[in-house]
Short mmCIF file of C-alpha atoms in Angstrom, two decimals:
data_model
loop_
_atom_site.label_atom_id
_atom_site.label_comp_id
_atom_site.label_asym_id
_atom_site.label_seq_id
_atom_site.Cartn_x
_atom_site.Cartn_y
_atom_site.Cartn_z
CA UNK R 862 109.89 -146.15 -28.09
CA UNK R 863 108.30 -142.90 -26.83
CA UNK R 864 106.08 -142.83 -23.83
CA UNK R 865 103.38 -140.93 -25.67
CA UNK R 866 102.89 -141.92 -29.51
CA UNK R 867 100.58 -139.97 -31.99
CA UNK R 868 98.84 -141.28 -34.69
CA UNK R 869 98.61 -140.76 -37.70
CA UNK R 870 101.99 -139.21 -38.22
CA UNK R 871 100.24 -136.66 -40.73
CA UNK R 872 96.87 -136.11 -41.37
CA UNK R 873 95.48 -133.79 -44.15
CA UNK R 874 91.64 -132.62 -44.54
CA UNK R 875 89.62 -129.83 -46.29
CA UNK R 876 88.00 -126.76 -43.87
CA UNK R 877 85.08 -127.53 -42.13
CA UNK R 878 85.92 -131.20 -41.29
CA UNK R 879 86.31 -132.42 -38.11
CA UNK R 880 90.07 -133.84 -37.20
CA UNK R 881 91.20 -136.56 -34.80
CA UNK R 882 94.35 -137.42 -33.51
CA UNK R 883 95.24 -140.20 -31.21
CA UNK R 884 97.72 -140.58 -28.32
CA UNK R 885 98.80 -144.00 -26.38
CA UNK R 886 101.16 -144.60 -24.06
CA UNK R 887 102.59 -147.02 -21.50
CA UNK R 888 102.55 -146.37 -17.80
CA UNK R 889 100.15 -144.60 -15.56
CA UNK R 890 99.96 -141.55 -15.66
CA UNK R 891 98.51 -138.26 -13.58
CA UNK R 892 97.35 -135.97 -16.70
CA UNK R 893 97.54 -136.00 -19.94
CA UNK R 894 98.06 -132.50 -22.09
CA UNK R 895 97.82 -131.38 -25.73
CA UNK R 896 100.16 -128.73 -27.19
CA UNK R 897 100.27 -127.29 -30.56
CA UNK R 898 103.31 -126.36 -32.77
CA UNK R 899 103.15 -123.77 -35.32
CA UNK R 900 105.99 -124.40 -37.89
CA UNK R 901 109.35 -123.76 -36.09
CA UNK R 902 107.75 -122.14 -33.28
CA UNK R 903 107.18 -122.86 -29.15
CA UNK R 904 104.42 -125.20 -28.04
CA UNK R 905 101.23 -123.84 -26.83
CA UNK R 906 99.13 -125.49 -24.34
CA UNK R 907 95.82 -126.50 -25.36
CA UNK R 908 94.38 -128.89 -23.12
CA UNK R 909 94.55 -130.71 -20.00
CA UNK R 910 93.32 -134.28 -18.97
CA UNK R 911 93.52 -136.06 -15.51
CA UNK R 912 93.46 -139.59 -15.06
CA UNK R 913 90.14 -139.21 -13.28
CA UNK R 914 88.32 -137.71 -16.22
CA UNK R 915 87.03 -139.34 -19.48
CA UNK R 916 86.21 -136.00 -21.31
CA UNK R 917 86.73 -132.52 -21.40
CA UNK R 918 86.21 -129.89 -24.08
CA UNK R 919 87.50 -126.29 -24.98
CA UNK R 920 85.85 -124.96 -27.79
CA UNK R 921 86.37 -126.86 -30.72
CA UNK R 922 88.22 -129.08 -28.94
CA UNK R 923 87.08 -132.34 -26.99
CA UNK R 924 89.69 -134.46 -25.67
CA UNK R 925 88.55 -137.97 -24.47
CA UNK R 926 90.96 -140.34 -22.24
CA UNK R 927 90.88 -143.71 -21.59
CA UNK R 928 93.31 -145.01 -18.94
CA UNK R 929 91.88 -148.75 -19.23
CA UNK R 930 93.35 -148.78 -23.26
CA UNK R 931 96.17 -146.15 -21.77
CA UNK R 932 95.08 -143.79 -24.73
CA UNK R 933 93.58 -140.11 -25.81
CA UNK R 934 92.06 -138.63 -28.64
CA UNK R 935 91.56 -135.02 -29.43
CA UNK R 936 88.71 -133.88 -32.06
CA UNK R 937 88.92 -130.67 -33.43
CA UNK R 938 85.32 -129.69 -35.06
CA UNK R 939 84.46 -127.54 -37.86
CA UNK R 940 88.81 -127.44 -38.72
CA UNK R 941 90.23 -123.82 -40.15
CA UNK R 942 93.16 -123.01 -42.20
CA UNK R 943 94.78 -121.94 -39.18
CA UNK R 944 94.18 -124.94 -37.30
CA UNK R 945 97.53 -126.28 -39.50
CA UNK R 946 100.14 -127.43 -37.05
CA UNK R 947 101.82 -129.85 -35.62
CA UNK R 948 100.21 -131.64 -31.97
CA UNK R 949 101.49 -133.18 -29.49
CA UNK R 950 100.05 -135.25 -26.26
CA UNK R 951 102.53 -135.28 -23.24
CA UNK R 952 101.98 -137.41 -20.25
CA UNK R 953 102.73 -136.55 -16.62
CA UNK R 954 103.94 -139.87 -15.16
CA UNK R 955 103.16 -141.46 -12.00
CA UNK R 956 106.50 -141.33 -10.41
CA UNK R 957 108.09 -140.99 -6.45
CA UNK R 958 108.88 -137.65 -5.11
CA UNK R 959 107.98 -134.35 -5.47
CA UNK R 960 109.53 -134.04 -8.96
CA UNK R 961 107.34 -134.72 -12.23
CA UNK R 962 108.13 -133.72 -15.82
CA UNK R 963 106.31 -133.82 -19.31
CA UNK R 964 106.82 -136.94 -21.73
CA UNK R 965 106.03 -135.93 -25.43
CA UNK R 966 105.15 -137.81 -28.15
CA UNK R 967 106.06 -137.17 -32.00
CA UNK R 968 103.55 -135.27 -32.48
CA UNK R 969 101.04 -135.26 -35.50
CA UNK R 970 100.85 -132.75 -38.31
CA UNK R 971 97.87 -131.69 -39.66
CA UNK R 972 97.05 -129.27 -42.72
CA UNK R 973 93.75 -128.09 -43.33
CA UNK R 974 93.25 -127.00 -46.97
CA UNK R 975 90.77 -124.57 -48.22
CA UNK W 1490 102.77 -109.28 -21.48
CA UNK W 1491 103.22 -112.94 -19.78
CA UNK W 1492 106.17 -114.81 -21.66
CA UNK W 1493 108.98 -116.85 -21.68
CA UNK W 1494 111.84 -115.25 -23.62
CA UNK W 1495 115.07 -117.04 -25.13
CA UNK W 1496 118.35 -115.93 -27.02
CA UNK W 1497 119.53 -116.29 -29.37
CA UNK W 1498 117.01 -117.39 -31.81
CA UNK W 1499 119.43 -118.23 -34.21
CA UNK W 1500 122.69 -119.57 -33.92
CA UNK W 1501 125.72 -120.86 -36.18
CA UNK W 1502 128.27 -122.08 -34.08
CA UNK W 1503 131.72 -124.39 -34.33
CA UNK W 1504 132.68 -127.35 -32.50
CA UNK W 1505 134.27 -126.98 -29.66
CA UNK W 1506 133.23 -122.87 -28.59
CA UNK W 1507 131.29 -122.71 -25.60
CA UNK W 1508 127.97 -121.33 -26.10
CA UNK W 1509 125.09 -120.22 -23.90
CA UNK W 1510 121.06 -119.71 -24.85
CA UNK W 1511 119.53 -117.40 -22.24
CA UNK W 1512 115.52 -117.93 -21.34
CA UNK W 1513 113.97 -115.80 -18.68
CA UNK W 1514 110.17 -115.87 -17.83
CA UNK W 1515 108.55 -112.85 -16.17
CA UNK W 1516 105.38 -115.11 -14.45
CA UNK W 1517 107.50 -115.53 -11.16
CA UNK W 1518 107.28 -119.64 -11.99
CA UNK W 1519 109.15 -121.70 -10.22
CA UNK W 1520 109.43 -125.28 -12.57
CA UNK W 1521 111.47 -124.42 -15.69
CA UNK W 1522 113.31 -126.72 -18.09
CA UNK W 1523 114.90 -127.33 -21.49
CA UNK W 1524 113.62 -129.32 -24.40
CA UNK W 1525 115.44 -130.38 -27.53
CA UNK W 1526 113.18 -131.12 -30.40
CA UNK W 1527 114.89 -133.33 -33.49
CA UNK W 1528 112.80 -134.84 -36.36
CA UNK W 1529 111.29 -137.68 -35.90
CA UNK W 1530 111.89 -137.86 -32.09
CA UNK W 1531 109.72 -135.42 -30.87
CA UNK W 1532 110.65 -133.19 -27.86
CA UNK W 1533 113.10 -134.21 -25.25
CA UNK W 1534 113.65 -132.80 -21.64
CA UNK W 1535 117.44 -131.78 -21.17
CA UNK W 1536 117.18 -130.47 -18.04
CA UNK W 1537 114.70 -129.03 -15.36
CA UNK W 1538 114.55 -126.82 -12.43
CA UNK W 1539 112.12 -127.20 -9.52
CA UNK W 1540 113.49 -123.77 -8.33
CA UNK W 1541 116.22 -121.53 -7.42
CA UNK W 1542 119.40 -123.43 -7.24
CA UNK W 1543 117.81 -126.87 -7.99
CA UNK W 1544 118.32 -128.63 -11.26
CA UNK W 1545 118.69 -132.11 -12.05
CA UNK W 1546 119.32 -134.17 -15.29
CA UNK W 1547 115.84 -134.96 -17.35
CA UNK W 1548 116.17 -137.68 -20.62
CA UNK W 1549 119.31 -136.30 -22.63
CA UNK W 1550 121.73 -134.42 -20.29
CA UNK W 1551 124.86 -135.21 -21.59
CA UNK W 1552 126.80 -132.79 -22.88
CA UNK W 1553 124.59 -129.62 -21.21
CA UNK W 1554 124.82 -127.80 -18.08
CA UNK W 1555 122.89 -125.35 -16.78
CA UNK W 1556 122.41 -123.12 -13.35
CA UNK W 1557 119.56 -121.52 -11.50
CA UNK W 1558 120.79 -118.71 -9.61
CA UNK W 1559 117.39 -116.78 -9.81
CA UNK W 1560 114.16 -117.56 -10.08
CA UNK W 1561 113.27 -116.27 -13.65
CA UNK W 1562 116.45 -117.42 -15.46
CA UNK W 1563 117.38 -120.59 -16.54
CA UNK W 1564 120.67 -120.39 -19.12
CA UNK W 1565 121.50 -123.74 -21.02
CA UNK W 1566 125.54 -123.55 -21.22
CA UNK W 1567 127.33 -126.12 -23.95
CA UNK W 1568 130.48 -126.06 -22.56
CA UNK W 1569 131.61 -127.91 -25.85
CA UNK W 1570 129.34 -128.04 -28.86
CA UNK W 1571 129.75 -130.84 -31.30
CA UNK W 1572 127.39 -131.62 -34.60
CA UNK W 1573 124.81 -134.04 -32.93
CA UNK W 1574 123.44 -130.86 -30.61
CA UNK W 1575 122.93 -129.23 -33.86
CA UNK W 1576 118.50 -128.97 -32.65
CA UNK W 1577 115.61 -126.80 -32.00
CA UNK W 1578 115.95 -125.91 -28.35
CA UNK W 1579 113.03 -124.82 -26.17
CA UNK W 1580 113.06 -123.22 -22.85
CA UNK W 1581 109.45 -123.89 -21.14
CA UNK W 1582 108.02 -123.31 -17.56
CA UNK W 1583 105.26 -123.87 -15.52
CA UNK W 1584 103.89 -122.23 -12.36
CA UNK W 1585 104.90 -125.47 -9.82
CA UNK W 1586 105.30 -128.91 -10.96
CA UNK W 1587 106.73 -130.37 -14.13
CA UNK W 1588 102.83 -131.40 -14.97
CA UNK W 1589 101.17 -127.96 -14.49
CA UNK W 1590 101.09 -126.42 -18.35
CA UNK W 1591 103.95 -125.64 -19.49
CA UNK W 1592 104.50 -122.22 -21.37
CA UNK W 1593 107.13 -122.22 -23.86
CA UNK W 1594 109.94 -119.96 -25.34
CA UNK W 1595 110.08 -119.23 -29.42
CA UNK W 1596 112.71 -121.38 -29.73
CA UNK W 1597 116.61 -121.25 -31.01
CA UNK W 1598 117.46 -122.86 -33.75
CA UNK W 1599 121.42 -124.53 -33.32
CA UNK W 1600 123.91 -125.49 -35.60
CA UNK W 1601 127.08 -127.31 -35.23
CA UNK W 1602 129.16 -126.74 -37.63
#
């Protein structure tokens, strides 16, 4: 299975709610990142984690981590119509050498309704 | 206007005729690399460039090559197509390492006819 596994799979809510997504994975990792996918279109960075921090927070974003459960959440408060998208963690995994890549999960999609 | 560009973004194709998706970033970033994205399996790294004229394989390779001749192009080449690449493919890069954020390309949407 995937390194990095959202939950839920979709998630719907009405404006103004707040919206939380989950992400586990497996192995150690060195960061931990949150993209989001408007429909059919390229990823855009959101949010980054280290393994050394337990929060962080962008706006209406707050992203917690928790390397003991291997696991992140990410809130997003006071949700807009044009918060609708798809998100997706990705993990940087602790690995030898100088070379490092992205492992993404499935992503969740989430529609905010008016 | 910082970006990473790709072309085609659509494409109809048969099996067997050797195709190539262009992506070029103008941020001078050295890490670049290709993503397929398929429902229900999220986004998976083809292949990756640390810089000019080094590439190696990332989690699905097979069936993809691609070169690195300067620093802000990275061309995906199928040399021949069949159905199962029909995907969403991605171009992305990233100032250094594979971890830094990634910036991605609009996309181009594949089919293997």
């Amino acid at each position: 299975s995937q390194q990095g596994e959202e939950d839920p799979q979709a998630l719907s809510i009405q404006e103004g709610e707040n919206a939380t997504m989950n992400c586990s994975y497996k192995t150690s990792i060195n960061n931990l990142q949150w993209y989001r996918q408007n429909s059919g279109r390229g990823l855009v960075h959101l949010i980054l984690i280290r393994s050394n921090e337990r929060e962080k927070h962008s706006g209406r974003l707050r992203v917690t981590l928790d390397t003991s459960k291997k696991s992140s959440s990410l809130l997003i408060t006071a949700s807009r119509a044009a918060d609708t998208a798809s998100y997706f963690c990705a993990t940087d995994i602790i690995s030898t050498g100088t070379a490092s890549k992205l492992t993404f999960g499935t992503g969740t999609r989430l529609q905010v309704t008016l | 206007e910082a970006q990473v560009t790709q072309n085609p973004r659509y494409l109809i194709t048969v099996t067997g005729k050797k195709l190539t998706v262009t992506c070029s970033q103008n941020m001078n970033h050295e890490y670049m690399s290709w993503y397929r994205q398929d429902p229900g399996l999220g986004l998976r790294q083809i292949y990756y460039s640390m810089n000019v004229e080094v590439t190696d394989k990332g989690d699905v390779p097979e069936g993809y090559k691609v070169s690195r001749k300067e620093k802000r192009n990275f061309p995906l080449i199928l040399e021949s197509p069949s159905p199962n690449q029909t995907s969403l493919y991605f171009c992305a890069s990233s100032l250094s390492r594979g971890s830094n954020e990634q910036f991605f390309g609009p996309g181009t949407r594949l089919t293997v006819l």
